[in-house]
Amino acid sequence: EDQVTQSPEALRLQEGESSSLNCSYTVSGLRGLFWYRQDPGKGPEFLFTLYSAGEEKEKERLKATLTKKESFLHITAPKPEDSATYLCAVQALGGSQGNLIFGKGTKLSVKP
Amino acid sequence: ETGVTQTPRHLVMGMTNKKSLKCEQHLGHNAMYWYKQSAKKPLELMFVYNFKEQTENNSVPSRFSPECPNSSHLFLHLHTLQPEDSALYLCASSWTLGQGLLSGANVLTFGAGSRLTVL
């Protein structure tokens, strides 16, 4: 069964304190792994797609990496505006159109 | 208007009411989706429409009835709901997934959601 597990559930950081969020996945052939950011009262906002092990993508203070079993979202020198829930999702090769398997998310709080 | 727009943003209804959620996408995409987000649970896919045709119903109870009159508009008709149906209902759109291993993956653009409370 395709599955996504994110850890930790919640993470509290001081401004400037770098850390990583983990996304472990089990999928019968990976079509793509996604990272989304969700602010309270809003829908998820797309950040990255990763397709194969070893791939890395960066955007401002965020860097996503991918192995065959997990993905990490590294946050370097975070700012309070990085506070949000970060969602990881996978799409299986045999999966149907738009059928993304999501994790429960990691709620990140960055204090000034 | 840009992106994916959902209305209403908040809805409170009784168990015997009938209401509808509306979604409109301004991205030129040809696939639209309804997802459900409940507290402490992952997002769950409910329905998929490709070029106005429903291609997936993820075992959703019949009290949820989708309608897609064209590639830009999607509705979710609600009737005789239960309190456990209270959740954030998210609409999303994307390009249709191509065929083959090199066709990439669906990048979904989500709306802000409709927060539904069933009393």
mmCIF file of C-alpha atoms in Angstrom:
data_model
loop_
_atom_site.group_PDB
_atom_site.id
_atom_site.type_symbol
_atom_site.label_atom_id
_atom_site.label_comp_id
_atom_site.label_asym_id
_atom_site.label_seq_id
_atom_site.Cartn_x
_atom_site.Cartn_y
_atom_site.Cartn_z
ATOM 1 C CA GLU A 1 0.000 0.000 0.000
ATOM 2 C CA ASP A 2 1.337 3.435 -0.931
ATOM 3 C CA GLN A 3 2.059 5.460 2.181
ATOM 4 C CA VAL A 4 3.660 8.733 3.308
ATOM 5 C CA THR A 5 4.843 9.464 6.849
ATOM 6 C CA GLN A 6 6.097 12.868 7.888
ATOM 7 C CA SER A 7 8.125 13.704 10.971
ATOM 8 C CA PRO A 8 8.147 15.473 13.265
ATOM 9 C CA GLU A 9 4.462 16.401 13.567
ATOM 10 C CA ALA A 10 5.467 19.807 14.904
ATOM 11 C CA LEU A 11 8.754 21.692 15.012
ATOM 12 C CA ARG A 12 9.533 24.895 16.863
ATOM 13 C CA LEU A 13 12.656 26.796 15.855
ATOM 14 C CA GLN A 14 14.267 30.053 16.761
ATOM 15 C CA GLU A 15 14.861 32.452 13.903
ATOM 16 C CA GLY A 16 18.116 31.482 12.221
ATOM 17 C CA GLU A 17 18.119 27.930 13.627
ATOM 18 C CA SER A 18 18.450 25.565 10.643
ATOM 19 C CA SER A 19 16.715 22.172 10.634
ATOM 20 C CA SER A 20 15.196 19.471 8.434
ATOM 21 C CA LEU A 21 11.762 17.956 7.928
ATOM 22 C CA ASN A 22 11.476 14.290 6.977
ATOM 23 C CA CYS A 23 9.127 12.521 4.576
ATOM 24 C CA SER A 24 9.349 8.734 4.426
ATOM 25 C CA TYR A 25 7.431 7.047 1.649
ATOM 26 C CA THR A 26 6.459 3.635 0.372
ATOM 27 C CA VAL A 27 5.224 3.550 -3.185
ATOM 28 C CA SER A 28 5.022 0.990 -5.960
ATOM 29 C CA GLY A 29 7.171 2.990 -8.360
ATOM 30 C CA LEU A 30 7.572 6.740 -7.917
ATOM 31 C CA ARG A 31 6.231 9.102 -10.536
ATOM 32 C CA GLY A 32 6.965 12.160 -8.420
ATOM 33 C CA LEU A 33 7.330 13.462 -4.868
ATOM 34 C CA PHE A 34 5.889 16.848 -4.006
ATOM 35 C CA TRP A 35 6.381 19.400 -1.248
ATOM 36 C CA TYR A 36 3.636 21.890 -0.510
ATOM 37 C CA ARG A 37 3.356 24.683 2.041
ATOM 38 C CA GLN A 38 0.009 25.405 3.704
ATOM 39 C CA ASP A 39 -0.726 28.540 5.704
ATOM 40 C CA PRO A 40 -3.686 28.647 8.120
ATOM 41 C CA GLY A 41 -6.975 29.182 6.299
ATOM 42 C CA LYS A 42 -5.401 28.649 2.881
ATOM 43 C CA GLY A 43 -4.916 25.851 0.405
ATOM 44 C CA PRO A 44 -1.579 24.112 -0.139
ATOM 45 C CA GLU A 45 0.952 26.071 -2.195
ATOM 46 C CA PHE A 46 3.292 24.117 -4.462
ATOM 47 C CA LEU A 47 6.997 24.240 -3.620
ATOM 48 C CA PHE A 48 8.885 21.416 -5.382
ATOM 49 C CA THR A 49 8.579 18.232 -7.425
ATOM 50 C CA LEU A 50 11.340 15.625 -7.227
ATOM 51 C CA TYR A 51 11.433 12.695 -9.619
ATOM 52 C CA SER A 52 14.439 10.496 -8.900
ATOM 53 C CA ALA A 53 16.864 9.613 -6.109
ATOM 54 C CA GLY A 54 19.722 12.062 -5.817
ATOM 55 C CA GLU A 55 17.717 14.976 -7.139
ATOM 56 C CA GLU A 56 17.820 18.279 -5.226
ATOM 57 C CA LYS A 57 15.886 21.528 -5.643
ATOM 58 C CA GLU A 58 16.246 24.874 -3.913
ATOM 59 C CA LYS A 59 14.083 27.911 -3.390
ATOM 60 C CA GLU A 60 15.254 30.733 -1.132
ATOM 61 C CA ARG A 61 15.883 29.170 2.316
ATOM 62 C CA LEU A 62 14.399 25.784 1.347
ATOM 63 C CA LYS A 63 16.181 22.809 -0.174
ATOM 64 C CA ALA A 64 14.484 19.509 -0.964
ATOM 65 C CA THR A 65 16.365 16.255 -1.441
ATOM 66 C CA LEU A 66 15.253 12.760 -2.436
ATOM 67 C CA THR A 67 16.449 9.207 -1.801
ATOM 68 C CA LYS A 68 14.733 5.946 -2.693
ATOM 69 C CA LYS A 69 12.930 5.865 0.657
ATOM 70 C CA GLU A 70 12.657 9.424 1.909
ATOM 71 C CA SER A 71 12.823 13.106 1.200
ATOM 72 C CA PHE A 72 14.115 15.928 3.341
ATOM 73 C CA LEU A 73 13.132 19.553 3.352
ATOM 74 C CA HIS A 74 16.066 21.510 4.726
ATOM 75 C CA ILE A 75 15.362 24.975 6.067
ATOM 76 C CA THR A 76 18.415 27.203 6.375
ATOM 77 C CA ALA A 77 18.327 30.204 8.720
ATOM 78 C CA PRO A 78 14.513 30.263 8.891
ATOM 79 C CA LYS A 79 12.503 33.420 9.406
ATOM 80 C CA PRO A 80 9.123 33.818 11.134
ATOM 81 C CA GLU A 81 7.442 34.037 7.721
ATOM 82 C CA ASP A 82 8.519 30.430 7.079
ATOM 83 C CA SER A 83 6.028 29.322 9.749
ATOM 84 C CA ALA A 84 3.464 27.053 8.077
ATOM 85 C CA THR A 85 2.496 23.410 7.706
ATOM 86 C CA TYR A 86 4.667 21.601 5.162
ATOM 87 C CA LEU A 87 3.018 18.738 3.289
ATOM 88 C CA CYS A 88 4.732 15.926 1.443
ATOM 89 C CA ALA A 89 2.929 13.865 -1.204
ATOM 90 C CA VAL A 90 3.805 11.125 -3.675
ATOM 91 C CA GLN A 91 2.290 10.051 -6.950
ATOM 92 C CA ALA A 92 2.767 6.432 -7.955
ATOM 93 C CA LEU A 93 3.662 5.344 -11.466
ATOM 94 C CA GLY A 94 0.528 3.278 -11.577
ATOM 95 C CA GLY A 95 -1.495 5.961 -9.885
ATOM 96 C CA SER A 96 -4.419 7.635 -11.548
ATOM 97 C CA GLN A 97 -4.669 11.246 -12.650
ATOM 98 C CA GLY A 98 -4.152 13.630 -9.743
ATOM 99 C CA ASN A 99 -4.117 10.893 -7.137
ATOM 100 C CA LEU A 100 -1.505 12.160 -4.708
ATOM 101 C CA ILE A 101 -0.887 10.331 -1.442
ATOM 102 C CA PHE A 102 -0.306 12.969 1.228
ATOM 103 C CA GLY A 103 1.342 12.820 4.627
ATOM 104 C CA LYS A 104 -0.221 14.503 7.644
ATOM 105 C CA GLY A 105 2.259 17.364 7.483
ATOM 106 C CA THR A 106 4.818 19.015 9.747
ATOM 107 C CA LYS A 107 3.719 22.216 11.455
ATOM 108 C CA LEU A 108 6.700 24.555 11.622
ATOM 109 C CA SER A 109 6.803 27.535 13.988
ATOM 110 C CA VAL A 110 9.694 29.973 13.790
ATOM 111 C CA LYS A 111 10.003 32.392 16.689
ATOM 112 C CA PRO A 112 11.800 35.745 16.345
ATOM 113 C CA GLU B 1 -9.140 36.636 -10.894
ATOM 114 C CA THR B 2 -6.138 34.339 -10.971
ATOM 115 C CA GLY B 3 -5.426 30.762 -9.901
ATOM 116 C CA VAL B 4 -8.170 28.667 -8.359
ATOM 117 C CA THR B 5 -11.108 30.400 -6.678
ATOM 118 C CA GLN B 6 -13.490 28.668 -4.278
ATOM 119 C CA THR B 7 -16.789 29.907 -2.891
ATOM 120 C CA PRO B 8 -18.097 30.094 -0.281
ATOM 121 C CA ARG B 9 -15.059 30.190 1.992
ATOM 122 C CA HIS B 10 -17.163 29.163 4.995
ATOM 123 C CA LEU B 11 -20.421 27.238 5.127
ATOM 124 C CA VAL B 12 -22.541 26.058 8.044
ATOM 125 C CA MET B 13 -25.386 23.695 7.263
ATOM 126 C CA GLY B 14 -27.804 21.419 9.008
ATOM 127 C CA MET B 15 -27.989 17.732 8.268
ATOM 128 C CA THR B 16 -31.120 18.156 6.146
ATOM 129 C CA ASN B 17 -29.894 21.111 4.069
ATOM 130 C CA LYS B 18 -28.789 21.095 0.460
ATOM 131 C CA LYS B 19 -25.890 23.353 -0.497
ATOM 132 C CA SER B 20 -23.224 23.581 -3.175
ATOM 133 C CA LEU B 21 -19.547 24.444 -3.258
ATOM 134 C CA LYS B 22 -18.176 26.184 -6.332
ATOM 135 C CA CYS B 23 -14.695 26.165 -7.833
ATOM 136 C CA GLU B 24 -13.341 28.097 -10.800
ATOM 137 C CA GLN B 25 -9.852 27.867 -12.266
ATOM 138 C CA HIS B 26 -8.270 30.574 -14.411
ATOM 139 C CA LEU B 27 -5.146 28.623 -15.398
ATOM 140 C CA GLY B 28 -6.341 26.942 -18.569
ATOM 141 C CA HIS B 29 -5.923 23.510 -16.991
ATOM 142 C CA ASN B 30 -7.960 20.557 -18.232
ATOM 143 C CA ALA B 31 -8.224 18.499 -15.041
ATOM 144 C CA MET B 32 -9.978 19.417 -11.807
ATOM 145 C CA TYR B 33 -10.214 17.715 -8.448
ATOM 146 C CA TRP B 34 -11.993 17.733 -5.103
ATOM 147 C CA TYR B 35 -9.913 16.874 -2.045
ATOM 148 C CA LYS B 36 -11.080 16.636 1.590
ATOM 149 C CA GLN B 37 -8.888 17.790 4.492
ATOM 150 C CA SER B 38 -10.028 16.719 7.967
ATOM 151 C CA ALA B 39 -8.295 17.597 11.216
ATOM 152 C CA LYS B 40 -5.338 15.317 11.987
ATOM 153 C CA LYS B 41 -5.793 13.433 8.689
ATOM 154 C CA PRO B 42 -3.976 13.620 5.369
ATOM 155 C CA LEU B 43 -5.651 15.172 2.345
ATOM 156 C CA GLU B 44 -7.926 12.644 0.645
ATOM 157 C CA LEU B 45 -8.797 12.647 -3.048
ATOM 158 C CA MET B 46 -12.555 12.564 -3.663
ATOM 159 C CA PHE B 47 -13.207 13.134 -7.365
ATOM 160 C CA VAL B 48 -11.246 13.665 -10.576
ATOM 161 C CA TYR B 49 -12.467 15.273 -13.788
ATOM 162 C CA ASN B 50 -10.504 15.221 -17.045
ATOM 163 C CA PHE B 51 -11.842 17.342 -19.883
ATOM 164 C CA LYS B 52 -15.213 17.546 -18.053
ATOM 165 C CA GLU B 53 -15.469 13.757 -17.695
ATOM 166 C CA GLN B 54 -15.363 12.136 -14.266
ATOM 167 C CA THR B 55 -12.494 9.681 -14.252
ATOM 168 C CA GLU B 56 -12.335 8.837 -10.564
ATOM 169 C CA ASN B 57 -14.702 8.556 -7.647
ATOM 170 C CA ASN B 58 -12.665 7.557 -4.622
ATOM 171 C CA SER B 59 -15.458 5.624 -2.866
ATOM 172 C CA VAL B 60 -17.178 8.831 -1.839
ATOM 173 C CA PRO B 61 -20.697 8.567 -0.314
ATOM 174 C CA SER B 62 -23.545 9.566 -2.620
ATOM 175 C CA ARG B 63 -24.447 12.514 -0.372
ATOM 176 C CA PHE B 64 -21.558 14.242 -2.200
ATOM 177 C CA SER B 65 -22.392 14.848 -5.845
ATOM 178 C CA PRO B 66 -19.874 16.526 -8.163
ATOM 179 C CA GLU B 67 -20.659 18.413 -11.347
ATOM 180 C CA CYS B 68 -18.241 19.705 -13.976
ATOM 181 C CA PRO B 69 -20.020 21.721 -16.689
ATOM 182 C CA ASN B 70 -16.743 22.723 -18.392
ATOM 183 C CA SER B 71 -12.986 22.521 -17.833
ATOM 184 C CA SER B 72 -12.961 25.738 -15.783
ATOM 185 C CA HIS B 73 -15.790 25.098 -13.334
ATOM 186 C CA LEU B 74 -16.388 22.413 -10.743
ATOM 187 C CA PHE B 75 -19.184 22.066 -8.215
ATOM 188 C CA LEU B 76 -19.719 19.840 -5.202
ATOM 189 C CA HIS B 77 -23.382 19.417 -4.335
ATOM 190 C CA LEU B 78 -24.047 18.492 -0.713
ATOM 191 C CA HIS B 79 -27.195 16.928 0.768
ATOM 192 C CA THR B 80 -28.110 15.159 3.995
ATOM 193 C CA LEU B 81 -24.576 15.418 5.302
ATOM 194 C CA GLN B 82 -23.342 14.060 8.625
ATOM 195 C CA PRO B 83 -21.396 15.948 11.312
ATOM 196 C CA GLU B 84 -18.311 13.869 10.443
ATOM 197 C CA ASP B 85 -18.369 15.464 6.981
ATOM 198 C CA SER B 86 -17.242 18.732 8.573
ATOM 199 C CA ALA B 87 -13.878 19.506 6.971
ATOM 200 C CA LEU B 88 -11.988 21.772 4.601
ATOM 201 C CA TYR B 89 -12.912 20.955 1.007
ATOM 202 C CA LEU B 90 -10.177 21.837 -1.434
ATOM 203 C CA CYS B 91 -10.513 22.215 -5.164
ATOM 204 C CA ALA B 92 -7.434 21.829 -7.357
ATOM 205 C CA SER B 93 -6.569 21.871 -11.039
ATOM 206 C CA SER B 94 -3.722 20.656 -13.229
ATOM 207 C CA TRP B 95 -2.750 19.660 -16.722
ATOM 208 C CA THR B 96 -3.807 16.165 -17.698
ATOM 209 C CA LEU B 97 -1.104 13.615 -17.053
ATOM 210 C CA GLY B 98 0.563 12.410 -20.225
ATOM 211 C CA GLN B 99 1.185 8.848 -21.118
ATOM 212 C CA GLY B 100 4.408 6.989 -20.391
ATOM 213 C CA LEU B 101 7.113 7.095 -17.775
ATOM 214 C CA LEU B 102 8.562 10.397 -18.976
ATOM 215 C CA SER B 103 5.318 12.298 -18.809
ATOM 216 C CA GLY B 104 6.108 13.885 -15.484
ATOM 217 C CA ALA B 105 3.777 14.128 -12.557
ATOM 218 C CA ASN B 106 0.664 16.129 -11.751
ATOM 219 C CA VAL B 107 1.493 19.498 -10.201
ATOM 220 C CA LEU B 108 -1.764 20.519 -8.570
ATOM 221 C CA THR B 109 -2.743 24.120 -7.941
ATOM 222 C CA PHE B 110 -5.118 24.348 -4.998
ATOM 223 C CA GLY B 111 -7.775 26.868 -4.086
ATOM 224 C CA ALA B 112 -8.071 28.347 -0.604
ATOM 225 C CA GLY B 113 -10.760 25.841 0.344
ATOM 226 C CA SER B 114 -14.317 25.903 1.644
ATOM 227 C CA ARG B 115 -14.591 25.293 5.396
ATOM 228 C CA LEU B 116 -17.742 23.219 5.941
ATOM 229 C CA THR B 117 -19.415 22.743 9.326
ATOM 230 C CA VAL B 118 -22.333 20.325 9.573
ATOM 231 C CA LEU B 119 -24.494 20.752 12.654
#
